Amino acid sequence: MQKTNFAEETLDPADWAATRALAHRMVDDAINHLDAVRDRPLWQAMPESVQAGFAMRIPQGPQPLDQIYSDITSHLMPHPMGNIHPRFWMWYMGAGNFTGALGDFLAAIDGSNLGGGNMAASQMDRQVTGWIREMMGFPETASGTLVTGGSMANIIGLMAARNAIAGVDLRQYGVDAMPQPLHFYASDQVHSCHFKAMNLLGLGKGSLCKVPSDEQFRLDIDALKEQIRSHRDQGIKPACVIATAGTTNTGSIDDLSAIADLCAAEGLWMHVDGCIGALIVIAPDNRHLVAGVERADSLALDLHKGLHAPFDVGYALVRDRRQHRLTFAEDAEYLQKTSRGIAAAEFLHDYNLDTSRGFRALKIWMMLKEHGVEKFGRLIDQGIAQARYLTERITLEPMLELMAPTVTDVVCFRYNPGGLDEGALRDLNIEIMLCLQEAGIAAVSDTTIHGHHCLRAAICNHRTRRTDLDLLVQETLLIGGNLVITSN
Ligand SMILES: Cc1ncc(COP(=O)(O)O)c(C=O)c1O
């Protein structure tokens, strides 16, 4: 027999007043946390007691929210990655910002699903994607979509490229139906996400051809021309050149205008991976570095890097809106548009791979309105100027060696006391990097460029000051010197 007297439940708090007080405390704590970020160590290892907390079994019953919050303040907040700290220059990340965090909170409260619908959130998404398209100098006929990050933005662009160039209806018939194998081209500095993309697109990693980079770490155009010619002779169809505006290793920028000319002449799709550098287009002192980016057929941006939006948000732009939609839009009987009501709008998921989508646009909208595009441009110039300052400091220190030209905000260098082979230099520099992290002083990463291991500072951080870079130089020399003494 059906039970009729069950108690109906909800996830809303039983006591809104207590929840309000706790939520206010969380906001106060969050502001204090950011305000004092410079005074804390950048990173610290988690003690076992903290690690044990993350091994606890799934709770079956309830627990008061203030106790849960106390676990967060004691276990989680003291052990972040560190990328909001002024001396975090590891990999390539943004430093976040408070307004963006408020945007994420309010987006969750609004609760809308940005798969699409006739609501203010969709209008805001369109407005923001339009603003960014305009910022990047693309015409109104281009279409943009907010995604999780740069990897997904690249996948969107490369999938549009594959489908446009394949010469067969790939959506219907798949890659087996392609009359010729397709090849994509990028410099040997290309980000690894493009190999993931080739895997996902069913083309295989082997169809992404690495073109050598020159001494400036830019794609060698003559070598690219030669590969294209040779592949055509072999019956392979060259499809797309992936130009990088800001390589991960050194921040170098491919010659975008020359690649655009070549793509136009050869009938190839030009995709720009602009995750690190394409936003330089809004930076008044350096925008010339990315001249030609506006000629791309598709473009990937990372807004959690250059705009410091809280993770995660990237942006894909496709010049031909029709081709963009054709690549992703599907029709489903349970998702039909209506002439009025909630479904009386274009589905935003017709331009990407998701169906449900978070409301990422709100944080970007708030940040752009609060500061204006010009300030974000100035901050990008500031990071590049700081990178040049660090470069100068490095070149003045006999024990430090600059390992690549500094073009944007990435500086590659190593501690080199002389008399050590490449292997010993590598071990020494890794140890310096780890000591800097473990002491909570600064975070740089390491990489290998044209066969040489080095440290790498990516200054995409609006909190960094020149004195922070002075400290990096000072501590690198100190730690390096001590390590050399103790090893002798
Ligand atoms: C040049 C480049 N492309 C793509 C990506 C991937 O971006 P995301 O980490 O946002 O997926 C990165 C990440 O740093 C990058 O440097």
Coordinates of C-alpha atoms and ligand atoms in Angstrom, one line a residue, residues 91-92 148-152 154 190-191 193-194 244-248 273-276 302 304-305 311 313 456, ligand 1:
W91 CA 52.9 26.8 -15.3
Y92 CA 50.7 29.6 -16.6
T148 CA 35.7 25.2 -19.4
G149 CA 39.2 26.3 -20.5
G150 CA 41.8 26.5 -23.2
S151 CA 41.8 22.7 -23.9
M152 CA 38.1 22.7 -24.6
N154 CA 41.0 24.4 -28.8
V190 CA 52.5 23.3 -29.4
H191 CA 50.6 22.6 -26.2
C193 CA 46.1 19.6 -25.4
H194 CA 46.2 19.5 -29.2
T244 CA 50.4 29.6 -31.2
A245 CA 50.1 33.1 -29.8
G246 CA 52.1 32.7 -26.7
T247 CA 53.8 29.3 -26.4
T248 CA 53.7 27.5 -23.0
D273 CA 45.8 28.8 -29.8
G274 CA 45.8 32.1 -28.1
C275 CA 45.4 30.7 -24.5
I276 CA 48.5 32.5 -23.3
D302 CA 41.7 31.2 -21.7
H304 CA 41.1 32.2 -16.3
K305 CA 44.6 33.1 -17.4
F311 CA 38.6 28.8 -12.7
V313 CA 36.5 29.6 -18.1
R456 CA 60.4 29.1 -16.1
Ligands
LIG1 C1 49.2 27.5 -25.1 C2 48.2 26.7 -24.3 N1 47.2 26.1 -24.9 C3 46.2 25.5 -24.2 C4 46.3 25.3 -22.8 C5 45.3 24.5 -22.1 O1 44.5 25.4 -21.4 P1 43.6 24.9 -20.1 O2 44.6 24.5 -19.1 O3 42.8 26.1 -19.7 O4 42.8 23.8 -20.6 C6 47.4 25.9 -22.2 C7 47.5 25.8 -20.7 O5 48.4 26.4 -20.1 C8 48.4 26.6 -22.9 O6 49.5 27.2 -22.3

